[in-house]
Amino acid sequence: MSLSSQAAEHPRLHQLSQTNQLKALMTIIRDKNTKRGDFVFYSDRVIRLLVEEGLNYLPVNDKEVITPMGVPFQGVSFQGRICGVSIMRAGESMEQGLRDVCTSVRIGKVLIQRDERTAQPKLYYSKLPKDISDRWVLLLDPMLATGGSAMKCIEVLIEAGVKEDRILFINLICAPEGVLKMLEKFPSLHIITAEIDESMDAQKFILPGLGDFGDRYFGTE
Ligand code: PRP
Ligand code: URA
């Protein structure tokens, strides 16, 4: 079985439903001829779908409310509080998608950059909500190649007291090797992704991928 198929069958890797809409959006952002305005617009649409899907993995408690008809309704409410953490810089592109669905959500930031020559991640900065150890964390980064950056960030979160099973990694595209390594290292982590790709090139860029997400989104190509 190929690594992509192994990843696709992993019980803690949740791929968005492969609808025609999602495929069309992903085709636009993967196209090298797509201009920056469209790249941002259509990436934002996929990010919104990913954030909505991520929220489905948060636990809920039973809750009864009374409707305006005076009738009790047996519903649910979210169990705990959440926050976002973005891996700078590309992860910052996902913050608005989270804010759009979770009003006044707290967002921590961790600056991790891959060395362009070795592809090794380096941690430069982190600023997290003080009570992060009591929260569920939606960890935001659109690209997962070797998994090095995301794994480093999870180590920072765990050091800050976050429980591994309360981390939901929200991601647009992943390479199978990286994502499988990450799921092995963190056995209670959940990953929500739009598409699982085939492989990586010698510079550890995802194939077929979409190139450098941060450069295309922020216009620094
Ligand atoms: C990109 C991307 C991830 C990382 C993925 O960031 O946003 O953080 O690479 O690669 P990995 O899984 O091999 O670690 P990059 O360091 O290029 O910085 P950027 O966010 O400024 O584009
Ligand atoms: N970072 C990106 O933006 N793209 C890749 O393909 C790999 C890492």
mmCIF file of C-alpha atoms and ligand atoms in Angstrom:
data_model
loop_
_atom_site.group_PDB
_atom_site.id
_atom_site.type_symbol
_atom_site.label_atom_id
_atom_site.label_comp_id
_atom_site.label_asym_id
_atom_site.label_seq_id
_atom_site.Cartn_x
_atom_site.Cartn_y
_atom_site.Cartn_z
ATOM 1 C CA MET A 1 0.000 0.000 0.000
ATOM 2 C CA SER A 2 1.345 3.482 -0.876
ATOM 3 C CA LEU A 3 2.210 5.927 1.902
ATOM 4 C CA SER A 4 -0.643 8.200 0.731
ATOM 5 C CA SER A 5 -3.158 5.355 1.092
ATOM 6 C CA GLN A 6 -1.753 4.460 4.522
ATOM 7 C CA ALA A 7 -2.156 8.079 5.600
ATOM 8 C CA ALA A 8 -5.672 8.281 4.150
ATOM 9 C CA GLU A 9 -6.707 5.252 6.218
ATOM 10 C CA HIS A 10 -5.187 6.474 9.485
ATOM 11 C CA PRO A 11 -7.961 6.802 12.095
ATOM 12 C CA ARG A 12 -6.622 10.124 13.441
ATOM 13 C CA LEU A 13 -6.109 11.784 10.046
ATOM 14 C CA HIS A 14 -9.398 13.309 8.969
ATOM 15 C CA GLN A 15 -9.591 14.381 5.344
ATOM 16 C CA LEU A 16 -12.300 16.796 4.263
ATOM 17 C CA SER A 17 -14.980 15.119 2.231
ATOM 18 C CA GLN A 18 -13.639 15.030 -1.356
ATOM 19 C CA THR A 19 -16.555 16.888 -2.924
ATOM 20 C CA ASN A 20 -16.465 18.481 -6.360
ATOM 21 C CA GLN A 21 -16.530 21.888 -4.670
ATOM 22 C CA LEU A 22 -13.402 21.128 -2.626
ATOM 23 C CA LYS A 23 -11.630 19.646 -5.664
ATOM 24 C CA ALA A 24 -12.418 22.783 -7.701
ATOM 25 C CA LEU A 25 -11.130 25.103 -4.939
ATOM 26 C CA MET A 26 -7.950 23.071 -4.527
ATOM 27 C CA THR A 27 -7.393 23.034 -8.306
ATOM 28 C CA ILE A 28 -7.459 26.842 -8.342
ATOM 29 C CA ILE A 29 -4.932 27.237 -5.529
ATOM 30 C CA ARG A 30 -2.635 24.531 -6.930
ATOM 31 C CA ASP A 31 -2.547 26.197 -10.382
ATOM 32 C CA LYS A 32 0.733 28.084 -10.843
ATOM 33 C CA ASN A 33 -1.117 30.625 -13.054
ATOM 34 C CA THR A 34 -3.549 31.648 -10.295
ATOM 35 C CA LYS A 35 -3.025 35.306 -9.376
ATOM 36 C CA ARG A 36 -2.491 36.318 -5.777
ATOM 37 C CA GLY A 37 -5.989 37.784 -5.238
ATOM 38 C CA ASP A 38 -7.629 34.528 -6.270
ATOM 39 C CA PHE A 39 -5.060 32.466 -4.366
ATOM 40 C CA VAL A 40 -5.972 34.312 -1.163
ATOM 41 C CA PHE A 41 -9.732 34.207 -1.822
ATOM 42 C CA TYR A 42 -9.898 30.476 -2.606
ATOM 43 C CA SER A 43 -7.406 29.481 0.112
ATOM 44 C CA ASP A 44 -9.601 31.362 2.589
ATOM 45 C CA ARG A 45 -12.601 29.357 1.410
ATOM 46 C CA VAL A 46 -10.816 26.038 2.013
ATOM 47 C CA ILE A 47 -9.535 27.296 5.382
ATOM 48 C CA ARG A 48 -13.114 28.067 6.419
ATOM 49 C CA LEU A 49 -14.165 24.499 5.540
ATOM 50 C CA LEU A 50 -11.216 23.118 7.529
ATOM 51 C CA VAL A 51 -11.950 25.191 10.621
ATOM 52 C CA GLU A 52 -15.616 24.177 10.542
ATOM 53 C CA GLU A 53 -14.574 20.512 10.250
ATOM 54 C CA GLY A 54 -12.055 20.891 13.104
ATOM 55 C CA LEU A 55 -14.803 22.103 15.445
ATOM 56 C CA ASN A 56 -16.608 18.790 14.881
ATOM 57 C CA TYR A 57 -13.870 17.048 16.904
ATOM 58 C CA LEU A 58 -14.442 19.082 20.076
ATOM 59 C CA PRO A 59 -16.310 17.249 22.839
ATOM 60 C CA VAL A 60 -19.774 18.364 23.922
ATOM 61 C CA ASN A 61 -22.028 17.959 26.951
ATOM 62 C CA ASP A 62 -25.748 17.409 26.890
ATOM 63 C CA LYS A 63 -27.685 20.631 27.322
ATOM 64 C CA GLU A 64 -31.400 21.253 27.618
ATOM 65 C CA VAL A 65 -32.868 24.558 26.414
ATOM 66 C CA ILE A 66 -36.431 25.810 26.252
ATOM 67 C CA THR A 67 -37.520 26.945 22.783
ATOM 68 C CA PRO A 68 -39.771 30.036 22.270
ATOM 69 C CA MET A 69 -42.613 27.514 22.029
ATOM 70 C CA GLY A 70 -42.097 26.718 25.715
ATOM 71 C CA VAL A 71 -40.922 23.209 24.847
ATOM 72 C CA PRO A 72 -37.683 21.653 26.167
ATOM 73 C CA PHE A 73 -35.094 20.706 23.532
ATOM 74 C CA GLN A 74 -32.340 18.190 24.290
ATOM 75 C CA GLY A 75 -29.223 19.642 22.649
ATOM 76 C CA VAL A 76 -25.511 19.913 23.343
ATOM 77 C CA SER A 77 -22.964 22.603 24.165
ATOM 78 C CA PHE A 78 -19.185 22.637 23.736
ATOM 79 C CA GLN A 79 -17.465 21.178 26.793
ATOM 80 C CA GLY A 80 -14.384 23.327 27.098
ATOM 81 C CA ARG A 81 -12.741 26.510 25.941
ATOM 82 C CA ILE A 82 -10.573 26.690 22.852
ATOM 83 C CA CYS A 83 -7.797 28.838 21.459
ATOM 84 C CA GLY A 84 -5.899 29.004 18.185
ATOM 85 C CA VAL A 85 -2.134 28.800 17.746
ATOM 86 C CA SER A 86 -0.660 29.764 14.387
ATOM 87 C CA ILE A 87 2.752 28.696 13.145
ATOM 88 C CA MET A 88 4.170 31.893 11.658
ATOM 89 C CA ARG A 89 4.202 32.949 9.053
ATOM 90 C CA ALA A 90 1.961 30.838 6.782
ATOM 91 C CA GLY A 91 -0.280 29.736 9.679
ATOM 92 C CA GLU A 92 -1.301 33.358 10.237
ATOM 93 C CA SER A 93 -3.298 33.132 7.001
ATOM 94 C CA MET A 94 -5.679 30.794 8.878
ATOM 95 C CA GLU A 95 -6.384 33.072 11.844
ATOM 96 C CA GLN A 96 -9.220 35.007 10.198
ATOM 97 C CA GLY A 97 -10.987 31.761 9.262
ATOM 98 C CA LEU A 98 -10.970 30.827 12.957
ATOM 99 C CA ARG A 99 -12.079 34.305 14.082
ATOM 100 C CA ASP A 100 -14.961 34.188 11.607
ATOM 101 C CA VAL A 101 -16.493 31.238 13.440
ATOM 102 C CA CYS A 102 -15.280 31.747 17.038
ATOM 103 C CA THR A 103 -15.856 35.315 18.201
ATOM 104 C CA SER A 104 -13.007 36.878 20.216
ATOM 105 C CA VAL A 105 -11.023 33.617 20.163
ATOM 106 C CA ARG A 106 -7.573 33.887 21.734
ATOM 107 C CA ILE A 107 -4.721 33.211 19.305
ATOM 108 C CA GLY A 108 -1.166 32.328 20.302
ATOM 109 C CA LYS A 109 1.731 32.538 17.865
ATOM 110 C CA VAL A 110 4.847 30.462 17.403
ATOM 111 C CA LEU A 111 7.459 31.592 14.907
ATOM 112 C CA ILE A 112 9.126 28.566 13.339
ATOM 113 C CA GLN A 113 10.971 28.831 10.022
ATOM 114 C CA ARG A 114 12.443 26.050 7.908
ATOM 115 C CA ASP A 115 16.060 26.571 6.988
ATOM 116 C CA GLU A 116 15.887 27.002 3.204
ATOM 117 C CA ARG A 117 18.979 24.839 2.684
ATOM 118 C CA THR A 118 18.464 21.976 5.137
ATOM 119 C CA ALA A 119 14.634 22.161 5.600
ATOM 120 C CA GLN A 120 15.253 21.851 9.373
ATOM 121 C CA PRO A 121 12.810 23.875 11.519
ATOM 122 C CA LYS A 122 14.105 26.583 13.857
ATOM 123 C CA LEU A 123 12.100 28.048 16.720
ATOM 124 C CA TYR A 124 12.460 31.836 17.078
ATOM 125 C CA TYR A 125 9.551 33.024 19.231
ATOM 126 C CA SER A 126 6.397 31.944 20.989
ATOM 127 C CA LYS A 127 3.610 33.800 22.762
ATOM 128 C CA LEU A 128 0.719 31.694 24.058
ATOM 129 C CA PRO A 129 -2.428 32.417 26.099
ATOM 130 C CA LYS A 130 -1.539 32.126 29.823
ATOM 131 C CA ASP A 131 -4.273 29.582 30.505
ATOM 132 C CA ILE A 132 -3.504 27.484 27.397
ATOM 133 C CA SER A 133 -3.108 24.321 29.523
ATOM 134 C CA ASP A 134 -6.863 24.474 30.247
ATOM 135 C CA ARG A 135 -7.856 24.852 26.603
ATOM 136 C CA TRP A 136 -8.336 22.854 23.449
ATOM 137 C CA VAL A 137 -5.891 24.080 20.818
ATOM 138 C CA LEU A 138 -6.561 24.450 17.097
ATOM 139 C CA LEU A 139 -3.034 24.469 15.688
ATOM 140 C CA LEU A 140 -2.882 26.258 12.341
ATOM 141 C CA ASP A 141 -0.424 25.680 9.476
ATOM 142 C CA PRO A 142 -1.465 25.174 5.833
ATOM 143 C CA MET A 143 1.538 23.054 4.792
ATOM 144 C CA LEU A 144 2.951 19.903 6.388
ATOM 145 C CA ALA A 145 5.967 18.557 4.469
ATOM 146 C CA THR A 146 8.540 16.757 6.669
ATOM 147 C CA GLY A 147 6.381 17.551 9.697
ATOM 148 C CA GLY A 148 9.395 19.116 11.427
ATOM 149 C CA SER A 149 7.816 22.550 11.994
ATOM 150 C CA ALA A 150 4.515 21.218 13.318
ATOM 151 C CA MET A 151 6.253 18.665 15.575
ATOM 152 C CA LYS A 152 8.469 21.387 17.042
ATOM 153 C CA CYS A 153 5.413 23.510 17.691
ATOM 154 C CA ILE A 154 3.595 20.645 19.421
ATOM 155 C CA GLU A 155 6.623 20.208 21.697
ATOM 156 C CA VAL A 156 6.296 23.910 22.630
ATOM 157 C CA LEU A 157 2.587 23.424 23.375
ATOM 158 C CA ILE A 158 3.181 20.316 25.492
ATOM 159 C CA GLU A 159 5.901 22.158 27.427
ATOM 160 C CA ALA A 160 3.309 24.880 28.100
ATOM 161 C CA GLY A 161 1.048 22.243 29.653
ATOM 162 C CA VAL A 162 -1.324 21.506 26.752
ATOM 163 C CA LYS A 163 -2.545 17.907 26.745
ATOM 164 C CA GLU A 164 -1.658 16.154 23.509
ATOM 165 C CA ASP A 165 -5.202 14.823 23.032
ATOM 166 C CA ARG A 166 -6.511 18.392 23.125
ATOM 167 C CA ILE A 167 -4.534 19.459 20.049
ATOM 168 C CA LEU A 168 -6.265 19.528 16.645
ATOM 169 C CA PHE A 169 -3.851 20.286 13.829
ATOM 170 C CA ILE A 170 -5.646 22.091 10.977
ATOM 171 C CA ASN A 171 -3.828 21.793 7.661
ATOM 172 C CA LEU A 172 -4.473 22.284 3.932
ATOM 173 C CA ILE A 173 -2.004 19.899 2.302
ATOM 174 C CA CYS A 174 0.262 17.263 3.822
ATOM 175 C CA ALA A 175 2.968 14.957 2.512
ATOM 176 C CA PRO A 176 2.364 11.338 3.580
ATOM 177 C CA GLU A 177 5.822 10.752 5.112
ATOM 178 C CA GLY A 178 5.581 13.823 7.329
ATOM 179 C CA VAL A 179 2.044 13.256 8.460
ATOM 180 C CA LEU A 180 2.618 9.586 9.315
ATOM 181 C CA LYS A 181 5.751 10.494 11.303
ATOM 182 C CA MET A 182 3.792 13.084 13.237
ATOM 183 C CA LEU A 183 0.908 10.718 14.033
ATOM 184 C CA GLU A 184 3.410 8.137 15.274
ATOM 185 C CA LYS A 185 5.242 10.615 17.494
ATOM 186 C CA PHE A 186 2.037 12.028 18.992
ATOM 187 C CA PRO A 187 -0.340 9.082 19.452
ATOM 188 C CA SER A 188 -3.354 11.110 20.585
ATOM 189 C CA LEU A 189 -3.106 14.002 18.144
ATOM 190 C CA HIS A 190 -5.872 14.565 15.574
ATOM 191 C CA ILE A 191 -5.134 16.088 12.160
ATOM 192 C CA ILE A 192 -7.723 17.657 9.882
ATOM 193 C CA THR A 193 -6.520 18.158 6.316
ATOM 194 C CA ALA A 194 -7.961 18.970 2.892
ATOM 195 C CA GLU A 195 -5.704 16.763 0.752
ATOM 196 C CA ILE A 196 -2.922 14.218 1.186
ATOM 197 C CA ASP A 197 -0.307 14.530 -1.559
ATOM 198 C CA GLU A 198 2.117 12.055 -3.109
ATOM 199 C CA SER A 199 5.628 12.892 -1.982
ATOM 200 C CA MET A 200 8.303 15.597 -1.620
ATOM 201 C CA ASP A 201 11.123 16.806 -3.851
ATOM 202 C CA ALA A 202 14.803 16.962 -2.867
ATOM 203 C CA GLN A 203 14.241 20.381 -1.223
ATOM 204 C CA LYS A 204 11.366 18.896 0.810
ATOM 205 C CA PHE A 205 8.656 20.731 -1.095
ATOM 206 C CA ILE A 206 5.358 18.869 -1.375
ATOM 207 C CA LEU A 207 4.496 17.203 -4.734
ATOM 208 C CA PRO A 208 2.282 17.994 -6.526
ATOM 209 C CA GLY A 209 1.734 20.649 -3.800
ATOM 210 C CA LEU A 210 1.155 24.309 -4.514
ATOM 211 C CA GLY A 211 4.629 25.772 -4.068
ATOM 212 C CA ASP A 212 5.481 28.061 -1.165
ATOM 213 C CA PHE A 213 2.169 28.857 0.509
ATOM 214 C CA GLY A 214 3.483 31.776 2.597
ATOM 215 C CA ASP A 215 5.073 33.462 -0.414
ATOM 216 C CA ARG A 216 1.956 33.076 -2.569
ATOM 217 C CA TYR A 217 -0.476 34.194 0.163
ATOM 218 C CA PHE A 218 1.532 37.171 1.407
ATOM 219 C CA GLY A 219 2.957 38.173 -2.007
ATOM 220 C CA THR A 220 6.659 37.692 -1.254
ATOM 221 C CA GLU A 221 7.508 35.444 -4.228
HETATM 222 C C1 PRP B 1 6.385 26.290 5.703
HETATM 223 C C2 PRP B 1 5.001 25.866 6.152
HETATM 224 C C3 PRP B 1 5.288 25.015 7.366
HETATM 225 C C4 PRP B 1 6.573 24.335 6.991
HETATM 226 C C5 PRP B 1 6.255 22.945 6.513
HETATM 227 O O1 PRP B 1 6.850 27.335 6.437
HETATM 228 O O2 PRP B 1 4.130 26.916 6.424
HETATM 229 O O3 PRP B 1 5.425 25.756 8.551
HETATM 230 O O4 PRP B 1 7.147 25.094 5.908
HETATM 231 O O5 PRP B 1 7.419 22.217 6.286
HETATM 232 P P1 PRP B 1 7.920 21.042 7.236
HETATM 233 O O6 PRP B 1 6.728 20.188 7.504
HETATM 234 O O7 PRP B 1 8.979 20.365 6.436
HETATM 235 O O8 PRP B 1 8.481 21.635 8.497
HETATM 236 P P2 PRP B 1 8.250 28.080 6.167
HETATM 237 O O9 PRP B 1 9.248 27.691 7.208
HETATM 238 O O10 PRP B 1 8.656 27.922 4.735
HETATM 239 O O11 PRP B 1 7.925 29.587 6.470
HETATM 240 P P3 PRP B 1 6.742 30.567 6.004
HETATM 241 O O12 PRP B 1 5.598 30.243 6.890
HETATM 242 O O13 PRP B 1 7.305 31.916 6.256
HETATM 243 O O14 PRP B 1 6.453 30.324 4.549
HETATM 244 N N1 URA B 2 6.256 24.843 2.778
HETATM 245 C C1 URA B 2 5.491 25.257 1.729
HETATM 246 O O1 URA B 2 4.972 26.397 1.722
HETATM 247 N N2 URA B 2 5.328 24.411 0.691
HETATM 248 C C2 URA B 2 5.867 23.183 0.675
HETATM 249 O O2 URA B 2 5.658 22.454 -0.322
HETATM 250 C C3 URA B 2 6.642 22.773 1.762
HETATM 251 C C4 URA B 2 6.812 23.611 2.811
#
